[in-house]
Short mmCIF file of C-alpha atoms in Angstrom, two decimals:
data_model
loop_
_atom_site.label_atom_id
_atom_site.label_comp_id
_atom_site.label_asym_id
_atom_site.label_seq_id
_atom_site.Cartn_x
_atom_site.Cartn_y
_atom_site.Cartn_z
CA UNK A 1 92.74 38.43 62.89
CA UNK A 2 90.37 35.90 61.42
CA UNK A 3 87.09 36.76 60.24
CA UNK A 4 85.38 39.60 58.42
CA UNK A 5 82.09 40.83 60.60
CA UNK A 6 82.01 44.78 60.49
CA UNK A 7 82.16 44.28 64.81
CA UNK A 8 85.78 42.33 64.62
CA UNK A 9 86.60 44.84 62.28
CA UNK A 10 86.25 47.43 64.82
CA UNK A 11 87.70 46.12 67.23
CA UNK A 12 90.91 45.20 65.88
CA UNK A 13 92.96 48.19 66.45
CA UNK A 14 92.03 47.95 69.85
CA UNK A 15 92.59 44.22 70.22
CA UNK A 16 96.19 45.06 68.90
CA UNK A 17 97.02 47.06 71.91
CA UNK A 18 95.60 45.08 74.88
CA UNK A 19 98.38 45.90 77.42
CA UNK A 20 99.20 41.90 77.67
CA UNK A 21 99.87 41.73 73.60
CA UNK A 22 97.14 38.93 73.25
CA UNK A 23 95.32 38.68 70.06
CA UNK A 24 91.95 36.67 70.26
CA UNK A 25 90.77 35.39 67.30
CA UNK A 26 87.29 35.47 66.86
CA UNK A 27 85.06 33.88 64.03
CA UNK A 28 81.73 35.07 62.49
CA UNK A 29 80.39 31.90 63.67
CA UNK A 30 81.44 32.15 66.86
CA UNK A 31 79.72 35.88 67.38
CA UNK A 32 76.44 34.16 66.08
CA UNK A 33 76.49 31.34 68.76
CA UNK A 34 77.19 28.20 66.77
CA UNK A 35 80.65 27.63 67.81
CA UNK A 36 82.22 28.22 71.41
CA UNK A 37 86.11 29.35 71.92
CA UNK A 38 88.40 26.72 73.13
CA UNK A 39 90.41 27.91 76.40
CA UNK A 40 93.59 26.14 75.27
CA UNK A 41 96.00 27.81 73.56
CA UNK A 42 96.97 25.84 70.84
CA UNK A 43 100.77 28.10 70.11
CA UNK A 44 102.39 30.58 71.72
CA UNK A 45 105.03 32.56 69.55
CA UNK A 46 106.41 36.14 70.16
CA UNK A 47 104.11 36.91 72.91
CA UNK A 48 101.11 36.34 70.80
CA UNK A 49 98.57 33.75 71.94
CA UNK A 50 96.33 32.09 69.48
CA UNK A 51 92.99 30.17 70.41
CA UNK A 52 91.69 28.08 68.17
CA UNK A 53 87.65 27.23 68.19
CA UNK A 54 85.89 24.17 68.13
CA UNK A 55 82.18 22.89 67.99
CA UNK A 56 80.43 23.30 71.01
CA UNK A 57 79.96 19.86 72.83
CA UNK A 58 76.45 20.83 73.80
CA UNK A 59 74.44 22.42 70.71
CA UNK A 60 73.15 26.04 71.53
CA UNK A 61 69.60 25.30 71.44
CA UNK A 62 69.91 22.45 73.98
CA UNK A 63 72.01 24.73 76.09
CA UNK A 64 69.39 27.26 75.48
CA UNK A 65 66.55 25.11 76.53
CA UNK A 66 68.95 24.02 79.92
CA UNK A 67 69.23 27.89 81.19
CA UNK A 68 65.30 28.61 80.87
CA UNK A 69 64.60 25.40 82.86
CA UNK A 70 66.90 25.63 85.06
CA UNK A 71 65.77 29.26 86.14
CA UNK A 72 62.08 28.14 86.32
CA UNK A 73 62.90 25.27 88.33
CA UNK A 74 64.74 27.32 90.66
CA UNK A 75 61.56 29.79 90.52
CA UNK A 76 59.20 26.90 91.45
CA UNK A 77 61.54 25.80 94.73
CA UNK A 78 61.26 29.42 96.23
CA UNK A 79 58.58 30.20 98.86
CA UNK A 80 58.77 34.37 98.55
CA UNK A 81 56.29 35.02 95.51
CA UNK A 82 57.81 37.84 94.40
CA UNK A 83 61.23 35.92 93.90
CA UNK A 84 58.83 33.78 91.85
CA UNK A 85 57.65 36.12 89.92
CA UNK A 86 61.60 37.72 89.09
CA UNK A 87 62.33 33.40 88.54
CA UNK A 88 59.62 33.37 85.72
CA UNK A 89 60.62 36.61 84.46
CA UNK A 90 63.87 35.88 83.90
CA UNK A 91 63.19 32.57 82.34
CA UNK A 92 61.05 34.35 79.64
CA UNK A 93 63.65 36.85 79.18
CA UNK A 94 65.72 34.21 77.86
CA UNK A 95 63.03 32.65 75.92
CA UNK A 96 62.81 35.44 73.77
CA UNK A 97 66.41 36.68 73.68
CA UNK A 98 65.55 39.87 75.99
CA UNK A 99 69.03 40.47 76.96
CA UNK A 100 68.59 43.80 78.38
CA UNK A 101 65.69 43.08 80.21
CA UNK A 102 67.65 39.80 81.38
CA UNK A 103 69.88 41.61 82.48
CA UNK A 104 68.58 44.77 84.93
CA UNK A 105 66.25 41.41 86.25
CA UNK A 106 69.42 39.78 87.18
CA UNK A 107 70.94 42.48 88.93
CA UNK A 108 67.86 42.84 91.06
CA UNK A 109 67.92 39.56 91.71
CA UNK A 110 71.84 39.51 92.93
CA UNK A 111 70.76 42.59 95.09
CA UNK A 112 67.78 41.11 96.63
CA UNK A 113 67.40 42.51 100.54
CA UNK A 114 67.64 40.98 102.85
CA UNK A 115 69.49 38.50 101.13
CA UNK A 116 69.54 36.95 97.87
CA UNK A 117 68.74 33.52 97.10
CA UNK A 118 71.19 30.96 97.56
CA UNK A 119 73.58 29.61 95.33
CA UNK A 120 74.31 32.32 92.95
CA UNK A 121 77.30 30.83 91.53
CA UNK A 122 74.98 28.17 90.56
CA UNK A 123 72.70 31.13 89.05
CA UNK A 124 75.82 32.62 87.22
CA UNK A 125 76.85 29.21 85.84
CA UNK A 126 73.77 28.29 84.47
CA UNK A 127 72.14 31.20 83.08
CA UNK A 128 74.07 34.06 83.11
CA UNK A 129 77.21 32.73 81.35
CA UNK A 130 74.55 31.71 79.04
CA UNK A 131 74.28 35.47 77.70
CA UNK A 132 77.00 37.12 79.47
CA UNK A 133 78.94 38.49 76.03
CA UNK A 134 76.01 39.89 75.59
CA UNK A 135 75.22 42.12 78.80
CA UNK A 136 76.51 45.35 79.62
CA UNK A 137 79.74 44.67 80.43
CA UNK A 138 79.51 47.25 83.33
CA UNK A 139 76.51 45.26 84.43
CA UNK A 140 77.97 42.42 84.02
CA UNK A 141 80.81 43.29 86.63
CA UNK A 142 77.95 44.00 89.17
CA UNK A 143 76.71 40.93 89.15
CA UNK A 144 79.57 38.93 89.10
CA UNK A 145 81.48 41.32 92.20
CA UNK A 146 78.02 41.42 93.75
CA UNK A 147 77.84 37.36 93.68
CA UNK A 148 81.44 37.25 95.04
CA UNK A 149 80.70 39.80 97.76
CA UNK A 150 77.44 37.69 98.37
CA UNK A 151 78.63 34.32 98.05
CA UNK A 152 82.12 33.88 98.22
CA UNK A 153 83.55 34.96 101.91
CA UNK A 154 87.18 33.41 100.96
CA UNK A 155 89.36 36.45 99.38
CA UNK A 156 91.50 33.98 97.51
CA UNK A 157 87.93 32.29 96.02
CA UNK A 158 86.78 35.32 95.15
CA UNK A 159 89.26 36.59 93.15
CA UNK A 160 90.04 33.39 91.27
CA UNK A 161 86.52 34.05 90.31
CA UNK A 162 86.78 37.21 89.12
CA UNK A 163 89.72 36.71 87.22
CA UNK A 164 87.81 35.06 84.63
CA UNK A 165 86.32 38.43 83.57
CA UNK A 166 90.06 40.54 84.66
CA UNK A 167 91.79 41.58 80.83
CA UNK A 168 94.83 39.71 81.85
CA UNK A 169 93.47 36.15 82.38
CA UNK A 170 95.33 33.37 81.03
CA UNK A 171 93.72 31.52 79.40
CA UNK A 172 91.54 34.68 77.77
CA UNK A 173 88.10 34.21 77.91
CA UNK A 174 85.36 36.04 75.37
CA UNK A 175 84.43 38.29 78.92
CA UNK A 176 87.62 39.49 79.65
CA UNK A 177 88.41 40.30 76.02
CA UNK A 178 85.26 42.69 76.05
CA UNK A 179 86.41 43.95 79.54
CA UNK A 180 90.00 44.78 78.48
CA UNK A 181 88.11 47.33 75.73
CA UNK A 182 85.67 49.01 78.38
CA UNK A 183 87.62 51.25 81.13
CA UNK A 184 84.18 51.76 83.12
CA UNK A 185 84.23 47.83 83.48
CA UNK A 186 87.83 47.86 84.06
CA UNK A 187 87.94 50.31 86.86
CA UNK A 188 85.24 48.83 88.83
CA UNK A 189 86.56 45.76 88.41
CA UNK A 190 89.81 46.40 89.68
CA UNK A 191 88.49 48.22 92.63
CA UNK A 192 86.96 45.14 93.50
CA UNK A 193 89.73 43.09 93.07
CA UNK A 194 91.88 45.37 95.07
CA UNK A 195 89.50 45.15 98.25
CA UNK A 196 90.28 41.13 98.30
CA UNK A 197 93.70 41.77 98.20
CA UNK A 198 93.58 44.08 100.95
CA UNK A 199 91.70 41.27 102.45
CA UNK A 200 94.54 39.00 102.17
CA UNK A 201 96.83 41.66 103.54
CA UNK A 202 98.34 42.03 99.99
CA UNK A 203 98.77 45.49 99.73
CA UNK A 204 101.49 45.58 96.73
CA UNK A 205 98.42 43.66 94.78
CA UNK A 206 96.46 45.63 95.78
CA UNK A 207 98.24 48.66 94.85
CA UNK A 208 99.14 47.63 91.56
CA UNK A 209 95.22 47.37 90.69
CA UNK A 210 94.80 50.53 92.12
CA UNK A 211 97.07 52.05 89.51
CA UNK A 212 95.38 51.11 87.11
CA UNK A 213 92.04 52.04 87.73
CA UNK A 214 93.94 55.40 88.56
CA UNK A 215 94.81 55.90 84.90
CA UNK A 216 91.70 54.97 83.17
CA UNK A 217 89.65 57.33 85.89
CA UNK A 218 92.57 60.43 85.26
CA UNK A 219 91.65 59.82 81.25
CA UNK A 220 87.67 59.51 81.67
CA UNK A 221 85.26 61.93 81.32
CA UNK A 222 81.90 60.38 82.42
CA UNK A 223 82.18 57.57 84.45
CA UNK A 224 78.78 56.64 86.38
CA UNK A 225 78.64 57.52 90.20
CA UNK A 226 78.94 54.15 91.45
CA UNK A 227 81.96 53.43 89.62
CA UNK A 228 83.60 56.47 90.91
CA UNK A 229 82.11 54.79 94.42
CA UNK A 230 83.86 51.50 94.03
CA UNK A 231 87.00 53.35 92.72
CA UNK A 232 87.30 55.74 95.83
CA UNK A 233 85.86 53.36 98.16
CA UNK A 234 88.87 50.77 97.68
CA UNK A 235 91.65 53.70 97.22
CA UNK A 236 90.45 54.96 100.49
CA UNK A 237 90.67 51.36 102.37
CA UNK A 238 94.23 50.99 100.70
CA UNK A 239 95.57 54.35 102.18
CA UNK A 240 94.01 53.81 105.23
CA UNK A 241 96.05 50.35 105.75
CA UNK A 242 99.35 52.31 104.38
CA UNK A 243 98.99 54.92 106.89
CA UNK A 244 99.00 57.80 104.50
CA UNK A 245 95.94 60.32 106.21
CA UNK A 246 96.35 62.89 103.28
CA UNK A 247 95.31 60.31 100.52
CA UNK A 248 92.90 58.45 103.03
CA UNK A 249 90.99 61.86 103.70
CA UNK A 250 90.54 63.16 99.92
CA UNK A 251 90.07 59.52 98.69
CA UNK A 252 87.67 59.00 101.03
CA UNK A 253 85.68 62.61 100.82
CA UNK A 254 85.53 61.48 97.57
CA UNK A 255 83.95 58.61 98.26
CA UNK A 256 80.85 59.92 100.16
CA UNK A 257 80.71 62.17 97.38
CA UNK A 258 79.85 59.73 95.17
CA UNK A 259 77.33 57.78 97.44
CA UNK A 260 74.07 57.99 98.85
CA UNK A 261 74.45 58.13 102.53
CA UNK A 262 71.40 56.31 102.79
CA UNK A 263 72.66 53.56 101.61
CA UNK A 264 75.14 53.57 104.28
CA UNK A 265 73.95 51.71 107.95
CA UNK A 266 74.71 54.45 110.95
CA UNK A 267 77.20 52.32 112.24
CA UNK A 268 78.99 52.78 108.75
CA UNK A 269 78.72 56.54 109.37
CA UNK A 270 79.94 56.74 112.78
CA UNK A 271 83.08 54.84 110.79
CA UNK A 272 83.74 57.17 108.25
CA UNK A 273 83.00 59.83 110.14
CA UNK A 274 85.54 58.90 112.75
CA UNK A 275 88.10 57.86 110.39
CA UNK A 276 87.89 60.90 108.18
CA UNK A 277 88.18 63.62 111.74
CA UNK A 278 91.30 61.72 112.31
CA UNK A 279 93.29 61.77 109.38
CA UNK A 280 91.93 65.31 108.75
CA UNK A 281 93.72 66.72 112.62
CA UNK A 282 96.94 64.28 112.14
CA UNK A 283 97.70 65.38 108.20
CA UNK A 284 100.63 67.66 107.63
CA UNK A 285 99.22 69.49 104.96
CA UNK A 286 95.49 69.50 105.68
CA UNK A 287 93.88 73.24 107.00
CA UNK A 288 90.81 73.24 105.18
CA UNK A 289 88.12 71.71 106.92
CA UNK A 290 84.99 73.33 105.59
CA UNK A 291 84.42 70.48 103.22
CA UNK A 292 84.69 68.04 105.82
CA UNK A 293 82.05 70.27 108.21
CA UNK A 294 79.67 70.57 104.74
CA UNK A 295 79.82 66.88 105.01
CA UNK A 296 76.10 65.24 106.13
CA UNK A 297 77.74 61.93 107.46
CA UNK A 298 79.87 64.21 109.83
CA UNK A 299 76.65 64.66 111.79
CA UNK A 300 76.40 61.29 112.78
CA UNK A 301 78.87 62.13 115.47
CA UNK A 302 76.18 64.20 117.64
CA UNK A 303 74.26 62.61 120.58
CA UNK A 304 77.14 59.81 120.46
CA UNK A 305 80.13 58.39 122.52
CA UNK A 306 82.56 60.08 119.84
CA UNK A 307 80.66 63.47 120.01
CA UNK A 308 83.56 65.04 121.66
CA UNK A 309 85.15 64.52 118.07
CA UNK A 310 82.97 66.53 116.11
CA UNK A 311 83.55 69.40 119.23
CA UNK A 312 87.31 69.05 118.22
CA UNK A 313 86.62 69.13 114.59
CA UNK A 314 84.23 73.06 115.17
CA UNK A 315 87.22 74.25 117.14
CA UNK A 316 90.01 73.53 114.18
CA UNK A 317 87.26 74.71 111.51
CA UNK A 318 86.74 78.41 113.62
CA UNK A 319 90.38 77.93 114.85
CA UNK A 320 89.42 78.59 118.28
CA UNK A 321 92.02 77.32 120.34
CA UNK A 322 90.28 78.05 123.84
CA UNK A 323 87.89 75.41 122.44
CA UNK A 324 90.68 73.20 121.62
CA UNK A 325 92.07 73.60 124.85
CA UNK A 326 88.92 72.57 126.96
CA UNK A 327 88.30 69.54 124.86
CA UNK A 328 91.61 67.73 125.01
CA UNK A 329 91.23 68.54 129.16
CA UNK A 330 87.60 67.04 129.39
CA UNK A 331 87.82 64.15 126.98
CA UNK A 332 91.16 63.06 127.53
CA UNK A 333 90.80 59.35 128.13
CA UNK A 334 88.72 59.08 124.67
CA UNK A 335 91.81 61.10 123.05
CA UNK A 336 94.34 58.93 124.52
CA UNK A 337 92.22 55.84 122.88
CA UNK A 338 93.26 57.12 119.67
CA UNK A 339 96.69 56.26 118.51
CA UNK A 340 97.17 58.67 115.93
CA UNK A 341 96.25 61.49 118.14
CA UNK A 342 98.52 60.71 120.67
CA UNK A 343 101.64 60.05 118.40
CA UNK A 344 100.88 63.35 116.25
CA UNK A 345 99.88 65.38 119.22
CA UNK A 346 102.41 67.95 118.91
CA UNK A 347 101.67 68.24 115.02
CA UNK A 348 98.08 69.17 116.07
CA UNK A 349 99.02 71.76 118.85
CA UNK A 350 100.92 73.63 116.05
CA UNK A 351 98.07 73.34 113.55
CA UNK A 352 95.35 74.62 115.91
CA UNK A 353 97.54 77.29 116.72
CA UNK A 354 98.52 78.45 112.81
CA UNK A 355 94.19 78.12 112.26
CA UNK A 356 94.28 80.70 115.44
CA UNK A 357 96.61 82.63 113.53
CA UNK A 358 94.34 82.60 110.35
CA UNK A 359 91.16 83.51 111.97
CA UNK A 360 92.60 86.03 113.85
CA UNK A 361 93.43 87.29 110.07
CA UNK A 362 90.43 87.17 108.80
CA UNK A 363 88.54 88.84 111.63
CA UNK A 364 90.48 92.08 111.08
CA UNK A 365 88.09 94.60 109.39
CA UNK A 366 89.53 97.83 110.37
CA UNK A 367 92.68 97.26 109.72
CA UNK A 368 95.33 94.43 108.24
CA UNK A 369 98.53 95.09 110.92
CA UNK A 370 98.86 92.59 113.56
CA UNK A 371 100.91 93.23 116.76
CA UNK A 372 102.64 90.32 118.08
CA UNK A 373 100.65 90.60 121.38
CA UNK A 374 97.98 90.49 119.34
CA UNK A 375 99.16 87.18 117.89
CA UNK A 376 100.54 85.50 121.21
CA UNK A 377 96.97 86.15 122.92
CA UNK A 378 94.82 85.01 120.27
CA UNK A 379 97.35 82.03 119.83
CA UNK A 380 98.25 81.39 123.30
CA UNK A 381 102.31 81.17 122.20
CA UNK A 382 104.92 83.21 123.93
CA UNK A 383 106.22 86.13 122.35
CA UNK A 384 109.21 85.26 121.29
CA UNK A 385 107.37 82.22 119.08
CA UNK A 386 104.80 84.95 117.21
CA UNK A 387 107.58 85.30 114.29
CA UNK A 388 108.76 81.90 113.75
CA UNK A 389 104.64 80.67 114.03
CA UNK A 390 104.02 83.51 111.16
CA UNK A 391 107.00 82.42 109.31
CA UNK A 392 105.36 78.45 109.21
CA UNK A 393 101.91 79.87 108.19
CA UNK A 394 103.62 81.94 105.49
CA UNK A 395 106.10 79.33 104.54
CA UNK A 396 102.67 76.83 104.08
CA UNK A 397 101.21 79.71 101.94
CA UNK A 398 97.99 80.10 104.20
CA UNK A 399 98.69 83.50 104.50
CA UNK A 400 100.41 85.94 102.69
CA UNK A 401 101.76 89.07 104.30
CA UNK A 402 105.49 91.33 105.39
CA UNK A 403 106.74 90.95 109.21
CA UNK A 404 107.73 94.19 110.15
CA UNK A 405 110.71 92.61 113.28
CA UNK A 406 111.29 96.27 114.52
CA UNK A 407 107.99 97.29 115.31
CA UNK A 408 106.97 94.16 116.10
CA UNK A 409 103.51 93.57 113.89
CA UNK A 410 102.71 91.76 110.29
CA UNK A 411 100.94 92.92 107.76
CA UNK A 412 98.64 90.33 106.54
CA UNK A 413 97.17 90.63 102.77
CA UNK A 414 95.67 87.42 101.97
CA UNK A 415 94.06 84.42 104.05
CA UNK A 416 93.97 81.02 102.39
CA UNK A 417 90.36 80.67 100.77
CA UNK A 418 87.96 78.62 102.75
CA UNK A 419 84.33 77.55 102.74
CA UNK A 420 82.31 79.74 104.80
CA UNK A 421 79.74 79.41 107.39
CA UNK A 422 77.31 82.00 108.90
CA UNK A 423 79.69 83.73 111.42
CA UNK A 424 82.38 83.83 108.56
CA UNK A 425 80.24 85.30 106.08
CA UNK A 426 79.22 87.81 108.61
CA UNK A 427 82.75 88.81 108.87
CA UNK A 428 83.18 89.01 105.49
CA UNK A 429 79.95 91.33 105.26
CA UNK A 430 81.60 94.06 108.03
CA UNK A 431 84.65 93.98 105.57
CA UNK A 432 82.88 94.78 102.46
CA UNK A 433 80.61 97.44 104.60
CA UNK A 434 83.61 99.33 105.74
CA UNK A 435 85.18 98.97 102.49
CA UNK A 436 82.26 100.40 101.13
CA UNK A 437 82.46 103.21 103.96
CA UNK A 438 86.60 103.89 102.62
CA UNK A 439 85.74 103.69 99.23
CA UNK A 440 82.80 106.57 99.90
CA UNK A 441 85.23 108.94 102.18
CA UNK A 442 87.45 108.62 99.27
CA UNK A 443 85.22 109.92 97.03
CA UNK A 444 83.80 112.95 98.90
CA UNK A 445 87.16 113.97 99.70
CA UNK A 446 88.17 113.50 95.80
CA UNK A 447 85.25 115.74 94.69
CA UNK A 448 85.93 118.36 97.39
CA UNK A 449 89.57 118.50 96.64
CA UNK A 450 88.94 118.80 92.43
CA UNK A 451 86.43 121.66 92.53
CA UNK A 452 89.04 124.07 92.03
CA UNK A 453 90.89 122.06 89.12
CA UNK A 454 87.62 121.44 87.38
CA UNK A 455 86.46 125.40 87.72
#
């Protein structure tokens, strides 16, 4: 590496391991603006690129003087005054080398409601490429996935756009040098990129971004919110075109964990809602649904044509099977307008019925046998299926227990932990009260039958 500024020094064990094998070289006089990199590569040999540099063809300060004019200019042809006011703003900005400032004024401006002004790329080209290796670099991949979002309605476009900030862009540029060495800018990069390839039905593109994004967000510690956002948002869309409902329901949990529902519209609500009540009843291993009931966007269901859904989704959650039953016979046309319901509909009959098991578990207080009639009622299952029914809940380790064959009951010692709501926690309260009431008796009887050992 060429060059001898304490930053290059720095970075150069880093540079030495970008993924690709590039090494950039980078001059002092480059880092203080006097000289621009040339794209070309002037040699390849052994997988190492070299760029060489070259005088700018336009001198800083003229290119200086070009961004601030061109921003006012585009400040003076807007009618809203308050865009007029950002306009001037961020022409001063530049002026006096406010890059910070520049920068949060830019991303306002890119996320300007109801819309943003047109011709961003124009924007991007003449004033924020101006400064760009000197932004944030997370900031600087919201603007440029905002303006491509924004702007740029062809996937293939858009992504030949944001490849010129993506670490593996031939020829490097200065941006995706400093991208390849910043994992928060990496990640929501990629999740970005991996969207437009879903886009363009590209899934194995899409996949392969997705991987690594996956890596860097295994090995971080404190990525922002709305990185974690972007990153869940596109792993969710990619499982949900693969078909795999596990990954599509904690991917996409995930997701609304990580954003404001507010900034959601209802109909977007009503989407995920739907989406995540379908993967949750057609998953194989999915019996858990208190985090999906917590859930504020699950609400969204009530008072509409999908309500029935959220009915379906109470009955699984209490394991109430009766419940089950009446829905599927009232709202069976809206069922049937479901795919995966219908194709997984046997899956879902034997998953209500091992939740029936389970809460008939967990309502014991008295005592922890179970008769099989007790099972086949509360289950609605013949007799003959209560064994293999508790074998599948045991064999899923939701319950844990010993099936006594001869006289016919199981034992039950442990129910899968779950999130509770009212009616659960008052069950749990009756336990601990006549556990309490046990744990008393015991005593008495202890201190009755010790008197004479103690005299």
């Amino acid at each position: 590496l060429r060059g001898t500024s304490p930053l290059l020094k720095r970075w150069k064990t880093s540079l030495l391991g970008i993924e690709s094998g590039r090494v950039i070289c980078l001059d002092d006089d480059y880092r203080r603006g006097s000289r621009t990199l040339s794209l070309t590569n002037t040699r390849e040999r052994s997988g190492v690129a070299f760029l060489s540099h070259r005088k700018s063809a336009v001198p800083l300060p003229e290119m200086e003087r070009n961004a601030a004019s061109y921003i006012r200019d585009r400040g003076l042809a807007e009618e809203d005054a308050d865009l007029k006011e950002l306009f001037s703003w961020l022409a001063q900005c530049f002026d006096r080398k406010l890059w910070h400032q520049a920068t949060e004024a830019i991303l306002r401006l890119v996320r300007w409601e109801p819309q943003p002004p047109g011709d961003l790329i124009g924007i991007y080209r003449n004033y924020v490429a101006r400064f760009e290796t000197k932004m944030n670099l997370v900031a600087l991949v919201e603007v440029v996935t905002l303006i491509a979002a924004r702007e740029i309605p062809d996937p293939d476009m858009a992504l030949e756009f944001l490849s010129l900030h993506h670490p593996e862009c031939q020829p490097a540029t200065p941006t995706s040098v400093l991208v390849a060495l910043d994992p928060d800018a990496q990640v929501l990069l990629l999740s970005h990129i991996a969207r437009l390839y879903i886009q363009k039905q590209d899934n194995a593109s899409a996949r392969a971004s997705m991987d690594l994004a996956k890596n860097m967000v295994d090995a971080a510690h404190d990525m922002a919110p709305h990185i974690h956002s972007a990153y869940y948002r596109a792993a969710a869309d990619l499982h949900k075109i693969l078909g795999t409902a596990s990954d599509f329901y904690h991917n996409a949990l995930m997701y609304l964990v990580y954003t404001d529902p507010a900034s959601l519209p209802k109909e977007e609500h009503i989407r995920w809602a739907v989406d995540l009540g379908v993967a949750a009843l057609v998953s194989e291993d999915i019996f858990q649904f208190g985090d999906l009931m917590a859930n504020s966007i699950i609400s969204s269901l009530r008072e509409t044509e999908q309500s029935w859904l959220l009915d379906l989704l109470v009955a699984f959650h209490t394991g109430s099977i009766s419940s089950f039953e009446q829905i599927c016979s009232t709202s069976s046309e809206a069922i049937n307008d479901h795919h995966s319901l219908v194709v997984n509909a046997e899956r879902i009959r034997q998953k209500i019925t091992i939740l029936a098991l389970m809460a008939l578990a967990l309502e014991k207080t008295s005592k922890r046998t179970i008769t099989y009639a007790e099972v086949a009622e509360s289950c609605h299952v013949p007799h003959g299926e209560v064994e293999f029914l508790v074998m599948r809940a045991l064999s899923l380790n939701l319950v844990s227990g010993v099936i006594d064959s001869v006289d016919e009951t199981v034992a039950i010692s442990r129910v899968q932990p779950r999130i509770l709501d009212r009616s659960d926690a008052a069950v749990m309260a009756q336990k601990i009260g006549y556990w309490q009431t046990k744990v008393t008796e015991m005593l008495f009887l202890l201190e009755d039958e010790c008197d004479g050992l103690l005299a």
